[in-house]
CSV table of C-alpha atoms in Angstrom, one decimal:
chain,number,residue,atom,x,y,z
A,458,UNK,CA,51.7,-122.9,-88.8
A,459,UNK,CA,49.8,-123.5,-92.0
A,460,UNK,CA,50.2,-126.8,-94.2
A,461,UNK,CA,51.7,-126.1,-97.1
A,462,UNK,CA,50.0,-128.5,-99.3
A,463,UNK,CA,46.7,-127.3,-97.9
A,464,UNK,CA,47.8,-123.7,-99.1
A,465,UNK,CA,48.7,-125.2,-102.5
A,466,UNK,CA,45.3,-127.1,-102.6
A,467,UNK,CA,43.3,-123.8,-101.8
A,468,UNK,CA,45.4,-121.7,-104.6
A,469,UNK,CA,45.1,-124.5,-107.0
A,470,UNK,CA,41.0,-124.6,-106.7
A,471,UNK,CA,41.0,-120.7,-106.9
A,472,UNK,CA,42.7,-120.7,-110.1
A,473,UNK,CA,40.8,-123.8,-111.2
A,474,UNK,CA,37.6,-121.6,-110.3
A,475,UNK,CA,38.9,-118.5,-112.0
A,476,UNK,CA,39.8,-120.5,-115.2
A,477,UNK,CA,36.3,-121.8,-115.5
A,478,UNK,CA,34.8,-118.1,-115.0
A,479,UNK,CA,37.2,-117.1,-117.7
A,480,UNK,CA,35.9,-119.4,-120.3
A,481,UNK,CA,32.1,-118.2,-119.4
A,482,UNK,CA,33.3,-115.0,-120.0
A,483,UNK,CA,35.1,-115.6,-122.8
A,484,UNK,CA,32.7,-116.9,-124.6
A,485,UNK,CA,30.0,-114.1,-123.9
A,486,UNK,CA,32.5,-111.7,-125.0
A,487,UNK,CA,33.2,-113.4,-128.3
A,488,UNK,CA,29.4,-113.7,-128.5
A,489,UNK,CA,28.6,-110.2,-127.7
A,490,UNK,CA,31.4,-108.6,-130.6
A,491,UNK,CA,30.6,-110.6,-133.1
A,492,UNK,CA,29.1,-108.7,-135.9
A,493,UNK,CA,29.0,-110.7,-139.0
A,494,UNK,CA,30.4,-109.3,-142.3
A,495,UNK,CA,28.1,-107.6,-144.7
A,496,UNK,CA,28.8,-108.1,-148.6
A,497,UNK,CA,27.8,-104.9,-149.2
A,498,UNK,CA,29.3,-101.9,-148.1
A,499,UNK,CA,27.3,-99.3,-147.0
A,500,UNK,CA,28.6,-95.4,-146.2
A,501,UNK,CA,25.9,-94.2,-144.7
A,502,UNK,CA,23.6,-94.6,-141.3
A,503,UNK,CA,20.7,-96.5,-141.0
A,504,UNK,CA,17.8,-94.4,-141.0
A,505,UNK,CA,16.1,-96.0,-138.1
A,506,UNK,CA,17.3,-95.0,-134.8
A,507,UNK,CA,20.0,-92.9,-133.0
A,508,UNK,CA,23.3,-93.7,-132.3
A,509,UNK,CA,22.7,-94.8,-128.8
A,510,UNK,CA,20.7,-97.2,-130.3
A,511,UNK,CA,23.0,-98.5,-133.0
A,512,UNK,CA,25.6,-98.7,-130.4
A,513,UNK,CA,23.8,-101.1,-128.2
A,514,UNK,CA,22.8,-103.0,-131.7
A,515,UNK,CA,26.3,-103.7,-132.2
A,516,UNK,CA,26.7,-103.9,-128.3
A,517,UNK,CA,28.8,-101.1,-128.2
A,518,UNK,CA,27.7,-100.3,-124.7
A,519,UNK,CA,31.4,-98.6,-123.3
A,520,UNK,CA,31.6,-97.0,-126.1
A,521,UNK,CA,27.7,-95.7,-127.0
A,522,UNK,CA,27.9,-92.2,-124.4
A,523,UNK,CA,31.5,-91.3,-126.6
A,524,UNK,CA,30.0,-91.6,-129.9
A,525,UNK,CA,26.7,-89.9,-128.5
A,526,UNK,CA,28.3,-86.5,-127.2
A,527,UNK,CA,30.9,-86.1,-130.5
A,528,UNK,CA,27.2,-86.9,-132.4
A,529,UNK,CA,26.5,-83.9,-130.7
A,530,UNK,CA,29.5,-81.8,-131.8
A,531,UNK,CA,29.6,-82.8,-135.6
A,532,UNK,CA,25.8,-81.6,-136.0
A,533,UNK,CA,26.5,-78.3,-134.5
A,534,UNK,CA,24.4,-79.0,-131.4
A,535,UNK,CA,27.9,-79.0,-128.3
A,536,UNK,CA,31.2,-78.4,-128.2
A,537,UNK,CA,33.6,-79.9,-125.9
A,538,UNK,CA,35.7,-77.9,-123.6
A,539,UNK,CA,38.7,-80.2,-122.3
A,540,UNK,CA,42.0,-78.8,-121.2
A,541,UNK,CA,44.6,-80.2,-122.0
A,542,UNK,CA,47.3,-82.0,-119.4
A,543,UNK,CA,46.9,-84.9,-116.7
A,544,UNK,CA,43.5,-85.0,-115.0
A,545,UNK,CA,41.9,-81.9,-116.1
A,546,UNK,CA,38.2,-81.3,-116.5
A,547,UNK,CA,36.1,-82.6,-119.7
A,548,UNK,CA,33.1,-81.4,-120.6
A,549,UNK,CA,30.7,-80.4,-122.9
A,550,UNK,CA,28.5,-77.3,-123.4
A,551,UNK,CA,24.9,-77.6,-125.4
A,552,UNK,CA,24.6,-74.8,-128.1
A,553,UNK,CA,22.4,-72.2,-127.5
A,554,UNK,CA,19.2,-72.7,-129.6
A,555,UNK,CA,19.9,-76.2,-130.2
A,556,UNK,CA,17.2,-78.0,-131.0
A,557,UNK,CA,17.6,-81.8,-129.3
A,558,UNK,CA,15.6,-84.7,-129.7
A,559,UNK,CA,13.7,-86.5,-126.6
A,560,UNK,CA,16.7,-88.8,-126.7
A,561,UNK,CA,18.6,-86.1,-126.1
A,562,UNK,CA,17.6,-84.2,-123.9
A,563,UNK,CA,17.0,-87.4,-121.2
A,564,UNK,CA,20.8,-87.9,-122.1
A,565,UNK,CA,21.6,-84.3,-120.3
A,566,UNK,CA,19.5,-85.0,-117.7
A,567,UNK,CA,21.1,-88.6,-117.1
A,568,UNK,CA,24.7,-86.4,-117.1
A,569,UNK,CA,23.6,-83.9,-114.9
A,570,UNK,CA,21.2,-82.7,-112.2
A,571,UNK,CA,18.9,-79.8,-113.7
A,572,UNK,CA,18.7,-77.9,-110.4
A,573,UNK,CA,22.1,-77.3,-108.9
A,574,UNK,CA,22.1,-75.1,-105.1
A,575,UNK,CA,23.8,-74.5,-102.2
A,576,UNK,CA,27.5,-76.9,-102.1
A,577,UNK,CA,26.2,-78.2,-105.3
A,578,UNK,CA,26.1,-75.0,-107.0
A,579,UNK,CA,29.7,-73.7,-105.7
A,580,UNK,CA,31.3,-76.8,-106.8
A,581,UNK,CA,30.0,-76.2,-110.1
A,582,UNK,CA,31.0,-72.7,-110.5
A,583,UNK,CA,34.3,-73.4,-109.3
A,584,UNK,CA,34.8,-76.3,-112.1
A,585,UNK,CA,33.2,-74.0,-114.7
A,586,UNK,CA,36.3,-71.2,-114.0
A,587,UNK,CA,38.8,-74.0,-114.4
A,588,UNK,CA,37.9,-74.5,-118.0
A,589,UNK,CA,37.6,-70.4,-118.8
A,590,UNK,CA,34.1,-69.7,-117.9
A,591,UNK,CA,33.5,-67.2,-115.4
A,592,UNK,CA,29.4,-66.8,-114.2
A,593,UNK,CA,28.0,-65.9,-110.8
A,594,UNK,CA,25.3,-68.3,-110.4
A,595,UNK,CA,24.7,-71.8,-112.4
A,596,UNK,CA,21.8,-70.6,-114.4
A,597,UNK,CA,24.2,-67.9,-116.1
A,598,UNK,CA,26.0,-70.4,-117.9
A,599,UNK,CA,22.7,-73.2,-119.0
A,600,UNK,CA,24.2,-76.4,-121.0
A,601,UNK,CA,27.5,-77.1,-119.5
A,602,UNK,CA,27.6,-80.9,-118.5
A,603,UNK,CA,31.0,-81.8,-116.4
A,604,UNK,CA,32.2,-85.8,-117.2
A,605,UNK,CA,35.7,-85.4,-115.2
A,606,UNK,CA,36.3,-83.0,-112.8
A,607,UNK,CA,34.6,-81.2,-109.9
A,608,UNK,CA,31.5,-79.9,-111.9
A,609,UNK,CA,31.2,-83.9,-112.5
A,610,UNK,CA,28.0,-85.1,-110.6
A,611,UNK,CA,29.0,-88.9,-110.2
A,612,UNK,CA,26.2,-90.1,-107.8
A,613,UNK,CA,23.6,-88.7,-110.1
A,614,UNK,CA,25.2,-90.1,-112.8
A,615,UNK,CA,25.8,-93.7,-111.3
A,616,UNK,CA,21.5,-93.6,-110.7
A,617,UNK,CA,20.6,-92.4,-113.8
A,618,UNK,CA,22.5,-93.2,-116.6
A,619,UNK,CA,21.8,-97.4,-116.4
A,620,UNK,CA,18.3,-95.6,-116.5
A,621,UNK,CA,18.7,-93.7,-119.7
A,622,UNK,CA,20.1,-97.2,-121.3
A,623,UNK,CA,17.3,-99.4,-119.9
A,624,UNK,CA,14.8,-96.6,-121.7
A,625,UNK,CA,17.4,-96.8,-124.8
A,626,UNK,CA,17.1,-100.9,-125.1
A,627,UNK,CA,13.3,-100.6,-124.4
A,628,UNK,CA,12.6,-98.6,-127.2
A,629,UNK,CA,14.5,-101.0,-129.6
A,630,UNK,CA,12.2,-103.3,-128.3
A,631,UNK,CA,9.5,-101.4,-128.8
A,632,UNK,CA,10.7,-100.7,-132.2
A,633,UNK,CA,11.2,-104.6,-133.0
A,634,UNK,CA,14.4,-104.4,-132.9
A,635,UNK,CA,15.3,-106.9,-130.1
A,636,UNK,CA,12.7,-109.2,-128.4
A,637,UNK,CA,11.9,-108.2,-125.0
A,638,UNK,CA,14.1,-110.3,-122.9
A,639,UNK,CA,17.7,-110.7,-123.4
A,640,UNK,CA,20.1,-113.2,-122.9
A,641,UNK,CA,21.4,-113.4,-119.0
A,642,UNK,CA,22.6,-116.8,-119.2
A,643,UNK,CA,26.1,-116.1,-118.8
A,644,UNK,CA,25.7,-113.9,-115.7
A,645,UNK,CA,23.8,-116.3,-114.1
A,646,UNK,CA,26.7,-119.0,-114.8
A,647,UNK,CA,29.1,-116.6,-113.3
A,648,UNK,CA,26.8,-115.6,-110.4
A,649,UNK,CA,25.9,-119.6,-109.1
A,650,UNK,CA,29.6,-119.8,-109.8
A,651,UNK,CA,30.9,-117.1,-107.4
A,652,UNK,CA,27.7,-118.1,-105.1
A,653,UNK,CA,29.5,-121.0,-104.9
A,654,UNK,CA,33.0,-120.0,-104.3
A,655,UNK,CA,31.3,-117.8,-101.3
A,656,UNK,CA,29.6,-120.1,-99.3
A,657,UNK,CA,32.2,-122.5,-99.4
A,658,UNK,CA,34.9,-119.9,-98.9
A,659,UNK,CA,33.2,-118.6,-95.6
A,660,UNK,CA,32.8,-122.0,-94.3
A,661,UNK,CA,36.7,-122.4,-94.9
A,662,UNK,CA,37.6,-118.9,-93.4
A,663,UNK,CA,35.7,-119.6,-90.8
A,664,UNK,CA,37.7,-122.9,-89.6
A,665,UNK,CA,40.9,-121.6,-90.8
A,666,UNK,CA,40.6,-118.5,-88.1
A,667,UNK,CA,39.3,-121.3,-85.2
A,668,UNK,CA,42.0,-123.3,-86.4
A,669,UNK,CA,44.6,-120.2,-86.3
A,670,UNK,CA,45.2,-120.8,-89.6
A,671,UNK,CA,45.3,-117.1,-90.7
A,672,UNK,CA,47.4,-117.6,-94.0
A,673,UNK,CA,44.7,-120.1,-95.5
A,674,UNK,CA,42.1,-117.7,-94.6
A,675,UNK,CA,43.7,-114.9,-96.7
A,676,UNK,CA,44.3,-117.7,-99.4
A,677,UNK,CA,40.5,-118.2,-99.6
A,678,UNK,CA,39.9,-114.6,-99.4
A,679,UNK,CA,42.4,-114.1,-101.9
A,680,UNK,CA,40.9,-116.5,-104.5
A,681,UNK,CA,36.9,-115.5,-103.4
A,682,UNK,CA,38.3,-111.8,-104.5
A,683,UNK,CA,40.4,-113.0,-107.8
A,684,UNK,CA,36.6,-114.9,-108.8
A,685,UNK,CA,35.0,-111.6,-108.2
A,686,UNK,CA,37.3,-109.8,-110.3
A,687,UNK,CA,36.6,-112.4,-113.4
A,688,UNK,CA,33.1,-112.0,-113.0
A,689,UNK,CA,33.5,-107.8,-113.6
A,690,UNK,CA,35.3,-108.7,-116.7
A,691,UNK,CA,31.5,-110.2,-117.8
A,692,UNK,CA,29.5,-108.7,-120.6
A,693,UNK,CA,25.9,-107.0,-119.5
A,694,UNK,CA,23.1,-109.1,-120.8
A,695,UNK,CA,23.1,-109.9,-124.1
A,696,UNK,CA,20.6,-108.3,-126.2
A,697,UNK,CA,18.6,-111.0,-128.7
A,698,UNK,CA,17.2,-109.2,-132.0
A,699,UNK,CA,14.6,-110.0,-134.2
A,700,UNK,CA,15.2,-110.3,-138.0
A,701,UNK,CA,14.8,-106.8,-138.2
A,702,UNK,CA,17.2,-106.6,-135.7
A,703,UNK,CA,19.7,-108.8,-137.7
A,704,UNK,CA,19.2,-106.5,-140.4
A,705,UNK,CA,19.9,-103.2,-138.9
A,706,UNK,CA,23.1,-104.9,-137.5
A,707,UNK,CA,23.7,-106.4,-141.2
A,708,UNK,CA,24.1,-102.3,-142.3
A,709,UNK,CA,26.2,-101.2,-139.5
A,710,UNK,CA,28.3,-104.2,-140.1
A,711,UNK,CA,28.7,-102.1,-144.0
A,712,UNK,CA,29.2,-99.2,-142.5
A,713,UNK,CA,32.0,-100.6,-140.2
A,714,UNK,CA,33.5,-102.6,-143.3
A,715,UNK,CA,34.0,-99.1,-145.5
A,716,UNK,CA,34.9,-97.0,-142.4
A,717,UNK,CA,37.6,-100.4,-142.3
A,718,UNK,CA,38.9,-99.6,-145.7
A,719,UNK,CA,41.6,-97.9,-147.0
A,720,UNK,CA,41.2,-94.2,-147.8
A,721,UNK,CA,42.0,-94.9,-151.7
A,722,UNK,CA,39.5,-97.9,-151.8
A,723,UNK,CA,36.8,-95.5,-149.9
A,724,UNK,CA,37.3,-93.1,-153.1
A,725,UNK,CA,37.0,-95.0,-155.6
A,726,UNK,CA,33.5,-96.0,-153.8
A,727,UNK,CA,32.6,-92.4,-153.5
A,728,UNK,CA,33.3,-91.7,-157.1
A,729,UNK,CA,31.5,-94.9,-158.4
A,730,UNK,CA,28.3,-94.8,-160.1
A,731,UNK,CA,26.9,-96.7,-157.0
A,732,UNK,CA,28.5,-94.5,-154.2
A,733,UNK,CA,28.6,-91.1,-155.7
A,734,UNK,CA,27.4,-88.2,-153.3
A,735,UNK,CA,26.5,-86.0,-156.4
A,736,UNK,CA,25.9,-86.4,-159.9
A,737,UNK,CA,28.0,-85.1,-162.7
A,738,UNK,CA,26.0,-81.8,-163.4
A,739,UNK,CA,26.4,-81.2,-159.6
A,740,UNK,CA,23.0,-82.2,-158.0
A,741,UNK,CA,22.6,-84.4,-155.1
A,742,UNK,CA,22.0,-88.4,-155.4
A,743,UNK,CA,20.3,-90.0,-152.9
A,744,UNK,CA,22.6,-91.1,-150.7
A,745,UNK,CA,24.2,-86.8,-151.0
A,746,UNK,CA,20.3,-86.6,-149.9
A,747,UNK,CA,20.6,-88.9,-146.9
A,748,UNK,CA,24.0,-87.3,-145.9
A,749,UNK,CA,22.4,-84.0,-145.8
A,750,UNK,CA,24.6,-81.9,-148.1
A,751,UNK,CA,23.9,-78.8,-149.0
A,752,UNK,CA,22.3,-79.2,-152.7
A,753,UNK,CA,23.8,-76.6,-154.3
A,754,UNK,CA,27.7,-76.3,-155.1
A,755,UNK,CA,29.4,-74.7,-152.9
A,756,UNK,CA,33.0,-74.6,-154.0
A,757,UNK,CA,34.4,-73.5,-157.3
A,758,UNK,CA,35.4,-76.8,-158.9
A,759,UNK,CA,34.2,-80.5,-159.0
A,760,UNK,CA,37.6,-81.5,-157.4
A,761,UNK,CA,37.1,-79.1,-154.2
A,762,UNK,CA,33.3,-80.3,-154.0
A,763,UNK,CA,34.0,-83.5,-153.8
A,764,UNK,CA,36.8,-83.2,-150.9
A,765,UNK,CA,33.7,-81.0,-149.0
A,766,UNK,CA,32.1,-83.6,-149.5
A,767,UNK,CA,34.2,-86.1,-148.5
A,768,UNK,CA,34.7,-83.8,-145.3
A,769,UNK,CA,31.3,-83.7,-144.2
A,770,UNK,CA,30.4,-87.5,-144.5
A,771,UNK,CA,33.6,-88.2,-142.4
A,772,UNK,CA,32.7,-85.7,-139.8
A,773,UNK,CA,29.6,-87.7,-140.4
A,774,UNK,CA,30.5,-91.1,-139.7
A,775,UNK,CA,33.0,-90.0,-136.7
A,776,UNK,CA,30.8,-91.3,-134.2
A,777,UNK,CA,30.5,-94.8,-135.8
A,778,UNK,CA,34.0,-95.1,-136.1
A,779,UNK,CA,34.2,-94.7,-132.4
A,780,UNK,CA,31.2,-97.5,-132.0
A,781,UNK,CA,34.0,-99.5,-133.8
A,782,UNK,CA,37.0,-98.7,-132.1
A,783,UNK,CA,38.2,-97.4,-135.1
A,784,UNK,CA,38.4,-93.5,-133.9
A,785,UNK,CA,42.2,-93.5,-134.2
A,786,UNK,CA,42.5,-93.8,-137.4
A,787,UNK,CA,39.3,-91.9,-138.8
A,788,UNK,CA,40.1,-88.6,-136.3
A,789,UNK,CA,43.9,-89.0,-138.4
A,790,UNK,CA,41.7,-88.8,-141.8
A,791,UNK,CA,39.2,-86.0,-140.4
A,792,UNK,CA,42.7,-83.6,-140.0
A,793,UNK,CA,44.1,-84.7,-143.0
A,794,UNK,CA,41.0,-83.6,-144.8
A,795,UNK,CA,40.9,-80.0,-142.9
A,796,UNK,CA,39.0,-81.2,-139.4
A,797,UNK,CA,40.4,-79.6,-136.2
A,798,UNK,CA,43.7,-80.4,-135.0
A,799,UNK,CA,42.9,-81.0,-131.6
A,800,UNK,CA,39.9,-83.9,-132.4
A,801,UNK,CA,42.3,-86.6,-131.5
A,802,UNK,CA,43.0,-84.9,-127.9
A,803,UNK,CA,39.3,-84.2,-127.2
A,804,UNK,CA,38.4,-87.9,-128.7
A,805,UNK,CA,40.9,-89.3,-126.6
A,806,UNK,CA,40.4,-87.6,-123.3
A,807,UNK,CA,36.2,-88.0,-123.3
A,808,UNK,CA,36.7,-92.0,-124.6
A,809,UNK,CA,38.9,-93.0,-121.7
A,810,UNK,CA,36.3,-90.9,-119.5
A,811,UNK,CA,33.2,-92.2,-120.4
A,812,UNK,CA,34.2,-95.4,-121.3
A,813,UNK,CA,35.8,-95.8,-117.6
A,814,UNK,CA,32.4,-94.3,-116.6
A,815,UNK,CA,30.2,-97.0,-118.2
A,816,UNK,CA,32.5,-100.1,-117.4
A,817,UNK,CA,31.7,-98.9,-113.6
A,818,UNK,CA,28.0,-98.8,-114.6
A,819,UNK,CA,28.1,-102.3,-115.7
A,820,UNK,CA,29.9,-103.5,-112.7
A,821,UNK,CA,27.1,-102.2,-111.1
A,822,UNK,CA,24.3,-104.0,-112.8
A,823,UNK,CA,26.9,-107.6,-112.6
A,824,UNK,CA,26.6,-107.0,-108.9
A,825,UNK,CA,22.7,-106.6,-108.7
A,826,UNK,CA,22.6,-109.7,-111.2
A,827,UNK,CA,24.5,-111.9,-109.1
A,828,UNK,CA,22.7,-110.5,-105.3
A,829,UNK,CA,19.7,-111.2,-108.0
A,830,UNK,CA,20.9,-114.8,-108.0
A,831,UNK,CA,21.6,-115.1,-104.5
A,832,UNK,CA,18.5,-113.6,-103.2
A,833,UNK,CA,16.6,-116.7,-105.7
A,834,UNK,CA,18.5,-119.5,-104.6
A,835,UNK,CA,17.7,-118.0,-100.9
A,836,UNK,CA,14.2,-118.2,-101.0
A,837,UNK,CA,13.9,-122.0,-103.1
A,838,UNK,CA,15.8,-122.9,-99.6
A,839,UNK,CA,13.5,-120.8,-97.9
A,840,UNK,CA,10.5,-122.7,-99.0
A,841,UNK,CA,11.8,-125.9,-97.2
């Protein structure tokens, strides 16, 4: 029978273990969020990059493939199909004619695969009729990308989309953005950690089971397995910018600060001399320019031009406030000023998707850092 106080001892160094990996982690993920505040307020974009890329400059990463696809949608270029109840398909369709940046377009094929036969094929047809289209044969129906569902490719998706976000953080390296390495310390604190925990925990088992001791074996196992599940909870890697980096995050910090603000305040902004979309005889300012209004009038009034525009720069700036975690309340807004009642559900059921889609993904690369780790620390004792 097992010694009790040898149990204790084993559970009290796993949670000792776990509460050091906890602290690493915490501190990483305080490190990663942090987005100092800007003093100036900014409603618009950056120019410079896409969203995918701001998103991983505010190290966004769960949320960057969300904001990415409703990009999509606001400028006309998809439209999500979702149906509504329990765990029903989501998926988007690309708009005939659309015309889609390089970006883009390696997005799609990170999604899906871009010739689908045989099982493949069926799989897909049969996920397309449960969301109301009817085709015989996959190239009848081009553009529609399955995230949940049978039409959802997962393997494919699992190889290629760390891929598309590798090629993503390059080119803000490329861009100087970030420099070219980032910052892995944590993971490798969490890895040597859990190294650790492993070796010494299979020496343990090991004796426990010749011992007979099977309950202080599964104590071991238990805590090796609790470690392991800390170290998931780890940021990726840490991207380190450049001070044009700092900056870029300095205007996305503004645009989170007024997406932040109450919907009175955000007026008063928009009819400032500083923040006005248009100017009094109607024509656009610069920042109407940026937005991409159309530069002509199109309602009757100055009242019911100004709540277009306020319409169009919150369709706008949907996909930032999901970078943000503030889609709840700006979806709310985008009804209240005459968006589609059923944003909220779609926003809703492709977040928790995707975002349960990329925390996988970064599991993924945790466990390549850390076999990364082992595999070093196995060849400096392979020199000897």
């Amino acid at each position: 029978m097992s010694d009790p106080s040898a149990i204790a001892g084993f559970l009290l160094i796993g949670a000792g273990l776990a509460l050091i990996g906890m602290l690493i982690v915490g501190i990483a993920r305080l490190a990663a969020h942090r987005l100092a505040p800007s003093i100036v307020v900014e409603y618009l974009p950056p120019r410079g990059g896409s969203i995918v890329e701001h998103g991983l400059a505010v190290r966004a990463d769960r949320r960057v493939l969300t904001a990415a696809i409703i990009d999509l949608t606001v400028r006309g270029k998809a439209r999500l199909l979702t149906v509504r109840g329990g765990r029903r398909p989501v998926a988007f369709q690309v708009a005939p004619g659309a015309q889609l940046t390089a970006e883009e377009h390696d997005l799609i094929r990170a999604l899906q695969p871009e010739q689908l036969r045989g099982r493949r094929e069926r799989r897909y047809l049969r996920a397309l009729r449960a969301v109301g289209i009817v085709v015989g044969s996959a190239e009848e129906a081009p553009g529609v990308i399955f995230f949940r569902g049978r039409g959802a490719f997962r393997w494919h998706r699992s190889r290629n989309l760390p891929k598309f976000l590798d090629r993503a953080r390059s080119r803000l390296a490329a861009d100087g953005w970030t420099r070219p390495r980032a910052n892995s310390v944590h993971l490798v604190l969490l890895s040597l950690l859990f190294l650790a925990a492993l070796v010494t925990g299979l020496v343990l088992i090991l004796g426990a089971i010749m011992n007979d001791e099977w309950i202080g074996a599964v104590v071991v196992l238990v805590d090796i397995a609790v470690l392991f599940g800390v170290l998931m909870l780890a940021p990726p890697p840490l991207l380190r910018f450049t001070d044009q980096g700092v900056e870029l995050r300095r205007q996305l910090s503004g645009l989170r600060a007024y997406i932040g603000m109450a919907e009175q305040d955000r007026l008063r902004m928009l009819q400032s001399p500083q923040g006005a979309l248009r100017t009094s005889a109607g024509g656009l300012t610069p920042g109407g320019v940026a937005l991409g209004l159309q530069s002509r009038p199109t309602a009757g009034d100055p009242v019911a031009q100004s709540a277009l525009d306020r319409y169009v720069l919150t369709e706008r700036l949907l996909p930032y406030a999901i970078l943000f975690g503030q889609e709840g309340t700006w979806a709310r807004e985008f009804e209240h000023l005459g968006g589609a009642a059923d944003t909220a559900h779609n926003l809703r059921s492709l977040g928790s998707t995707l975002q349960g889609v990329i925390a996988v993904l970064q599991a993924l690369v945790i466990i390549v850092q850390v076999l990364r780790v082992i595999g070093a620390v196995a060849s400096l004792f392979g020199r000897d």
